[in-house]
Short mmCIF file of C-alpha atoms and ligand atoms in Angstrom, two decimals:
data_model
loop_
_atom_site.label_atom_id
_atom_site.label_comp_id
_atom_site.label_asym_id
_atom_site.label_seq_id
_atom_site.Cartn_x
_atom_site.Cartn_y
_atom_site.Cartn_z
CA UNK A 1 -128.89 -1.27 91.26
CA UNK A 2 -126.00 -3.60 90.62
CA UNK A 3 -122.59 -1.91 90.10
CA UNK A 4 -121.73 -4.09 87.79
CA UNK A 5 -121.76 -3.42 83.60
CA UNK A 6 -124.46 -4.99 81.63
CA UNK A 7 -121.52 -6.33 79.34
CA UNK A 8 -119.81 -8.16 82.29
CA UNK A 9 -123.37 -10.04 83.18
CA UNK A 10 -123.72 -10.60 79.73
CA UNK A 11 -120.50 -12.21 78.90
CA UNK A 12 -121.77 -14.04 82.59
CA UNK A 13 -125.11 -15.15 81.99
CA UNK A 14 -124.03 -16.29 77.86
CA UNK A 15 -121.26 -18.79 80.02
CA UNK A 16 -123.99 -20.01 82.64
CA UNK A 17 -125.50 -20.91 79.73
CA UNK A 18 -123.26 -23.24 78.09
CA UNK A 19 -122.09 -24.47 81.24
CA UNK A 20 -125.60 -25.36 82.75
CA UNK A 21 -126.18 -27.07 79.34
CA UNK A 22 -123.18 -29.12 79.54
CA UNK A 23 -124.00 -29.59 83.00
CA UNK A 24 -127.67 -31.17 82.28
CA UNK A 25 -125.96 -33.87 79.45
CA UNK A 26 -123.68 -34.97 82.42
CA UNK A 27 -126.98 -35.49 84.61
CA UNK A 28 -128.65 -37.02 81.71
CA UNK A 29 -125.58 -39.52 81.19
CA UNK A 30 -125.70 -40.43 84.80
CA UNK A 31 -129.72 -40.61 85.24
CA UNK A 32 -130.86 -43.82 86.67
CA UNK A 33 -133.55 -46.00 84.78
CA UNK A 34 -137.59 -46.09 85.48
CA UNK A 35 -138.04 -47.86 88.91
CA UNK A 36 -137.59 -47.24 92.62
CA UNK A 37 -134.81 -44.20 93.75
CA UNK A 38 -131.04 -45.09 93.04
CA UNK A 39 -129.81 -42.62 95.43
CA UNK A 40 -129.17 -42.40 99.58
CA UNK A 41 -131.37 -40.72 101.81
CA UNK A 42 -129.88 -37.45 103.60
CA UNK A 43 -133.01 -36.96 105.91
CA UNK A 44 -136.63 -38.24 105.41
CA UNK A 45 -137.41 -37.82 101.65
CA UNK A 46 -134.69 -36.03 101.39
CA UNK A 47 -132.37 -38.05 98.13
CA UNK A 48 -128.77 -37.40 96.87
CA UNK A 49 -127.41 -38.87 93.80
CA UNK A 50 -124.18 -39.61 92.12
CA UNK A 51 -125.02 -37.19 90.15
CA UNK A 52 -125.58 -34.42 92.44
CA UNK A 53 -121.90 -34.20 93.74
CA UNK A 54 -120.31 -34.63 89.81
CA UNK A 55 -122.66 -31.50 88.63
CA UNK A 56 -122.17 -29.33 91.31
CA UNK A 57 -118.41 -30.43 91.17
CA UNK A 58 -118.00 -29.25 87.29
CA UNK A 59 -120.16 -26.50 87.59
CA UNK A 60 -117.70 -25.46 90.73
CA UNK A 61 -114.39 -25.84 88.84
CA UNK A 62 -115.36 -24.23 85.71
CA UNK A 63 -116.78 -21.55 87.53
CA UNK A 64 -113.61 -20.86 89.46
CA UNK A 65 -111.76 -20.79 86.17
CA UNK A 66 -114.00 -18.37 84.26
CA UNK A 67 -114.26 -15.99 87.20
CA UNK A 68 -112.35 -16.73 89.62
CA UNK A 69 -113.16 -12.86 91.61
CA UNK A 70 -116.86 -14.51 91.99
CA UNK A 71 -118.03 -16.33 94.75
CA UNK A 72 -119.92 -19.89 94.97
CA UNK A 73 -122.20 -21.54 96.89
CA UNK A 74 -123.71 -25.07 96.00
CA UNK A 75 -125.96 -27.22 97.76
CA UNK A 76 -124.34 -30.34 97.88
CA UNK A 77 -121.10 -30.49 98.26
CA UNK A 78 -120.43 -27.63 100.81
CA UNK A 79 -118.16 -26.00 98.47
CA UNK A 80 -118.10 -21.63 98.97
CA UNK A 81 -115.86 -19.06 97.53
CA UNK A 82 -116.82 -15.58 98.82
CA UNK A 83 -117.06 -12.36 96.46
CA UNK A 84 -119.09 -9.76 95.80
CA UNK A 85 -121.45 -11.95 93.04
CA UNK A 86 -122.05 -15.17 94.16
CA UNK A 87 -122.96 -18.20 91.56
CA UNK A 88 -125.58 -20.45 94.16
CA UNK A 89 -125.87 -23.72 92.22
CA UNK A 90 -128.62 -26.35 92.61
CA UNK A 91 -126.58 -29.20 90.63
CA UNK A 92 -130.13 -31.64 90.28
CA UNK A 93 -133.47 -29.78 91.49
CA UNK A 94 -136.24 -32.12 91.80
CA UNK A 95 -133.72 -34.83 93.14
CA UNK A 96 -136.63 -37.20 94.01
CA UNK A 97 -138.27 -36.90 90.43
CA UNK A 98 -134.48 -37.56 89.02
CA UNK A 99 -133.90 -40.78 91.17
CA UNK A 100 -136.56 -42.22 89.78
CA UNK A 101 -135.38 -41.69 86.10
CA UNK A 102 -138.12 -38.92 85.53
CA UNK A 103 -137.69 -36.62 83.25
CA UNK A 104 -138.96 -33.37 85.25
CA UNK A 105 -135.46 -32.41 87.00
CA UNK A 106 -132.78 -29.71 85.87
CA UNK A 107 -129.51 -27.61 86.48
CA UNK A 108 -130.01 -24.45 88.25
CA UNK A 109 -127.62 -21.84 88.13
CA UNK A 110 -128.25 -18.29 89.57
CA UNK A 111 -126.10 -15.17 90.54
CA UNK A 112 -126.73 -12.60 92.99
CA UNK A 113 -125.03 -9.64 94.47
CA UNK A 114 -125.90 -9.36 98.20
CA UNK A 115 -129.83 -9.55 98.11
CA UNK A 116 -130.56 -8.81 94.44
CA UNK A 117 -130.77 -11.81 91.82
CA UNK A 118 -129.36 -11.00 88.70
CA UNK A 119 -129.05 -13.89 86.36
CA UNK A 120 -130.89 -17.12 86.65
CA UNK A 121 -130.61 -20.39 84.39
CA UNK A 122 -132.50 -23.25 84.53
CA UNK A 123 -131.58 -26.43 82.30
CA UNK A 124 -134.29 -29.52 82.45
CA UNK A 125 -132.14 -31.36 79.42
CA UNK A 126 -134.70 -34.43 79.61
CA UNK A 127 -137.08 -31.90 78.41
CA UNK A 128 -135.14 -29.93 76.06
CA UNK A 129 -135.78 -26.63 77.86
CA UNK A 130 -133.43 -23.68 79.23
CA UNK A 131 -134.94 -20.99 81.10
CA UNK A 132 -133.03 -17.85 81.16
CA UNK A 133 -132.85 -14.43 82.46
CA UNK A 134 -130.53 -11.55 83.46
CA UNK A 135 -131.85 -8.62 85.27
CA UNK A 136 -133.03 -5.71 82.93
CA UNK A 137 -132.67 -7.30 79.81
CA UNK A 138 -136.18 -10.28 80.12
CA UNK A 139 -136.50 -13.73 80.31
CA UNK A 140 -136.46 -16.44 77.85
CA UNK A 141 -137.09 -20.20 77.46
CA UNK A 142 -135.14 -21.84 74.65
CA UNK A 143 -133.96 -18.40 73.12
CA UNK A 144 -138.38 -17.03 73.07
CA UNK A 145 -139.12 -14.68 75.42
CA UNK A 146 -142.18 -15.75 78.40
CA UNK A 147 -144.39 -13.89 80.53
CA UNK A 148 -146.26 -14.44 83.30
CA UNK A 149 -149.94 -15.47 83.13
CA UNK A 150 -152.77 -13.08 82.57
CA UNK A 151 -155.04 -15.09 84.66
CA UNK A 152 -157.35 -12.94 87.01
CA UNK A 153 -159.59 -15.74 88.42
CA UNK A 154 -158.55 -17.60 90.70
CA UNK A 155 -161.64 -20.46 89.74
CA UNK A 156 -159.83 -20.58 86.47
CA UNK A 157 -156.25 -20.87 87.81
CA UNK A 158 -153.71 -23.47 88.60
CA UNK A 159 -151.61 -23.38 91.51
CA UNK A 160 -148.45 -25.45 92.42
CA UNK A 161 -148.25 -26.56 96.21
CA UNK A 162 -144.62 -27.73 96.85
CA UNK A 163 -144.34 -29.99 99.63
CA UNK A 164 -140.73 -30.81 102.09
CA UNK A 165 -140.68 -32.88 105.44
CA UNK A 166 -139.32 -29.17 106.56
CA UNK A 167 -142.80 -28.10 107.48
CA UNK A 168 -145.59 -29.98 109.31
CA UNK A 169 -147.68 -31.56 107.30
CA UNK A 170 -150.89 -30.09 108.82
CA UNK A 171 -149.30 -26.60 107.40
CA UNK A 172 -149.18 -27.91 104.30
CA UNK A 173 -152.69 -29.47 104.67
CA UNK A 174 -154.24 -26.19 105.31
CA UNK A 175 -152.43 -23.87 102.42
CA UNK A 176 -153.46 -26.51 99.87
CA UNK A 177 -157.20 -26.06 101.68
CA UNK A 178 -156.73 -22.58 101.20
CA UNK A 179 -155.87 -23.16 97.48
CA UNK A 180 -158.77 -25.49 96.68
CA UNK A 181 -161.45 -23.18 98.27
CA UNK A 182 -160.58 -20.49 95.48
CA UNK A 183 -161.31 -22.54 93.05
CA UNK A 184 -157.78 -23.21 91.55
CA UNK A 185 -156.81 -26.50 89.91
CA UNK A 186 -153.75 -27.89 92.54
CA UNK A 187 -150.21 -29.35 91.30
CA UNK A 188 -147.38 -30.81 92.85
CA UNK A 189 -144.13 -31.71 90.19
CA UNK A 190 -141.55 -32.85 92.58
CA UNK A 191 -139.30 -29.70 91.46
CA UNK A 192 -139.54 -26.09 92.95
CA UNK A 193 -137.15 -24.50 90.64
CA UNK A 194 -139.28 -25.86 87.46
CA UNK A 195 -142.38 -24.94 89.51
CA UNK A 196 -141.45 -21.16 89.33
CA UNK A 197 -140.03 -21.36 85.86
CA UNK A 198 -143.69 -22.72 84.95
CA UNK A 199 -145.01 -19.61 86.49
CA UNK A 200 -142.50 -17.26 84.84
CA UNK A 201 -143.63 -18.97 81.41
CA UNK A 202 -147.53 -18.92 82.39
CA UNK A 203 -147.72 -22.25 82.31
CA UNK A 204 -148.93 -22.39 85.55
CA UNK A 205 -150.57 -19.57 87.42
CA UNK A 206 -148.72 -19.94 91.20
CA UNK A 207 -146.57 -21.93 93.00
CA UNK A 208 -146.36 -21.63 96.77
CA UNK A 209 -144.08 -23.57 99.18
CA UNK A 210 -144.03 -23.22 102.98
CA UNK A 211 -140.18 -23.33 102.97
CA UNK A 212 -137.72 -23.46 100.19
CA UNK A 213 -133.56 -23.53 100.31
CA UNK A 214 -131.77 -20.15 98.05
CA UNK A 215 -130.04 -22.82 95.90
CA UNK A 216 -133.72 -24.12 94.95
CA UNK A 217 -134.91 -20.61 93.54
CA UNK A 218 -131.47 -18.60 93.10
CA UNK A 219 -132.30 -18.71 89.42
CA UNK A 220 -135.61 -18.73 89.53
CA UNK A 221 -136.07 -15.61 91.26
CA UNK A 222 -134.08 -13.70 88.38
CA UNK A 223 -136.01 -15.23 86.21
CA UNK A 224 -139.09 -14.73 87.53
CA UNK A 225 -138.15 -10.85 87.99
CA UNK A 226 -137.91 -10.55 84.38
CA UNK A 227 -141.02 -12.46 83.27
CA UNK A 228 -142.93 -10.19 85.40
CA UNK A 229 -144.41 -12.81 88.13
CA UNK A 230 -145.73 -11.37 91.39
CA UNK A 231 -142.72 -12.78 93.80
CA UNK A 232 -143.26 -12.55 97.73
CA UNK A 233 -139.66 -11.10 99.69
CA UNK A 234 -137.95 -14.40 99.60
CA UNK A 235 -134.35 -12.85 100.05
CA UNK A 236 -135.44 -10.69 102.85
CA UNK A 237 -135.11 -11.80 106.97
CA UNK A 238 -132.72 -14.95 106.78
CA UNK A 239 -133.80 -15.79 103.27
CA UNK A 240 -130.36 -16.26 102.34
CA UNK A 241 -128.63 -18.17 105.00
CA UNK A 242 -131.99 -20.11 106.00
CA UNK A 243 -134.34 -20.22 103.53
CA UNK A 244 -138.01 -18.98 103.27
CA UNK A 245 -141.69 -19.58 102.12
CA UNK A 246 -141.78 -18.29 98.75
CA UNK A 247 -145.05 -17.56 96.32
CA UNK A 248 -144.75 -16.54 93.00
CA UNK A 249 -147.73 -16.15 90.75
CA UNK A 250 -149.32 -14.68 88.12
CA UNK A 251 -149.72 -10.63 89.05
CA UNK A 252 -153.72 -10.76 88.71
CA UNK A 253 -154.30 -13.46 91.20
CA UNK A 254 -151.36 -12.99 93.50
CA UNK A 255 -153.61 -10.35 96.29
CA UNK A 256 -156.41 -12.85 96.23
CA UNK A 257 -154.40 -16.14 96.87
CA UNK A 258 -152.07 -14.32 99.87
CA UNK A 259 -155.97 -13.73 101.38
CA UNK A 260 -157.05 -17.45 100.63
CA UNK A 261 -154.35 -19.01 102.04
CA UNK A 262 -153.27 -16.71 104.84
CA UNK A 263 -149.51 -16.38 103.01
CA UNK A 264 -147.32 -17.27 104.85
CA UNK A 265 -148.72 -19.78 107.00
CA UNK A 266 -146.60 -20.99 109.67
C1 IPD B 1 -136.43 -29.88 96.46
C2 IPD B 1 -137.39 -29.74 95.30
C3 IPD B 1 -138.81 -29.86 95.82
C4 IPD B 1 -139.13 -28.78 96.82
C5 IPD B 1 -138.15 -28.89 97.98
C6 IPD B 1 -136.72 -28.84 97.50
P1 IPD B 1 -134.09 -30.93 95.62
O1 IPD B 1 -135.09 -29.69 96.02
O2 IPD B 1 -137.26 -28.50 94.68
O3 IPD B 1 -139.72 -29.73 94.75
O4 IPD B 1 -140.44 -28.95 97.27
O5 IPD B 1 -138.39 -27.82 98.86
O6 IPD B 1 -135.87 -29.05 98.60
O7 IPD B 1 -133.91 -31.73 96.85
O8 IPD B 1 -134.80 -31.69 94.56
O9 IPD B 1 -132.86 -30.23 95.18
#
């Protein structure tokens, strides 16, 4: 349990808030127009955009002057601050979506102390929506609170399959195999941290990737928590410095997908 006084993650998560808000109009300002990716590669299919390093910049600097005792770590830019919470900021999930001038990006903001998530917001300001949670106290999208699915088929499910050049594509061949023998109804939005959010709202029943970056689900995993998803040990292992596979699904299908698709595959 977190040392730290519901009234000081209150005050915290009420700031991410406004700041990941303010933070999505500045993405939306600098979104390119419908048409092939304004942005440079970093690795294969792998995009950064102007807009990228001016989020994750703001979101840094206003940070630091809010609470400046808190630590931050952002994907981009390469920018830490050690304390004992950390801020881990994905300034533009769904980079490749975003390029492109889709709509299905957003801001994602989470805090954690050592391996426990304990406030997560997600901003997609093309769609209007702001996820939000802070541990103990539920999770909301646009102000409402949202639930996980009560799905227990699996033949009546659908499942989100995330897919990175960071694992082989024959990997990712047979967990979406796995998938589509239950039965489930297959995705794949471009965006891991709207992914999970879609699970936490029961939009979607699952979303499994074979490896995912802590700045991609920092705020999703809080958020998650608190909607009551079924969430495998992401932060456990080298979760935090490396990554991991994540699933997160509804809590009546999450036993019979980890047996379908052999979670997690390697
Ligand atoms: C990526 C997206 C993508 C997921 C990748 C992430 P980025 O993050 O979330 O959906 O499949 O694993 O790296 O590059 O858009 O911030």
């Amino acid at each position: 349990m977190t040392a730290f006084a519901s009234t000081a993650l209150a005050r915290r998560l009420d700031t991410a808030v406004q700041l990941a808000e303010e933070a999505g109009r500045l993405a939306l300002r600098l979104r390119p127009p419908p048409g092939a990716p304004v942005a440079t590669l970093k690795g294969a299919q792998d995009w950064l955009t102007e807009a990228d390093g001016a989020v994750e910049e703001f979101l840094s600097r206003q940070l630091a002057e809010r609470f400046p005792e808190d630590g931050f770590q952002g994907e981009e830019t390469g920018r830490a601050r050690s304390g004992t919470l950390r801020w881990v900021v994905d300034p533009i999930d769904g980079t490749s979506n975003y390029a492109r001038g889709s709509a299905r990006f957003c801001v994602s903001l989470g805090l954690i102390e050592d391996r426990t998530p304990l406030l997560g917001v997600l901003v997609a300001p093309a769609m209007g929506e702001t996820f939000a949670a802070r541990r103990g106290a539920g999770a909301t999208l646009n102000g409402a609170p949202i639930r996980a699915a009560a799905t227990t088929d699996l033949s009546r499910a659908m499942v989100e399959c995330g897919w990175s050049p960071r694992r082989p594509n024959g990997a990712y061949f047979r967990l979406v195999e796995g998938v589509m023998g239950t039965g489930a109804m297959l995705r794949a939005g471009g965006s891991g941290a709207l992914g999970l959010a879609d699970v936490a709202a029961g939009r979607i029943d699952a979303y499994i990737e074979l490896h995912i970056n802590l700045w991609d689900v920092a705020a999703a995993l809080a958020i998650l928590q608190e909607a009551g998803a079924t969430v495998s040990p992401f932060l456990d292992g080298n979760g935090l410095a490396e990554g991991n596979p994540i699933m997160a699904a509804a809590p009546g299908i999450a036993e019979g997908l980890v047996v379908a698709t052999g979670f997690p595959l390697a």
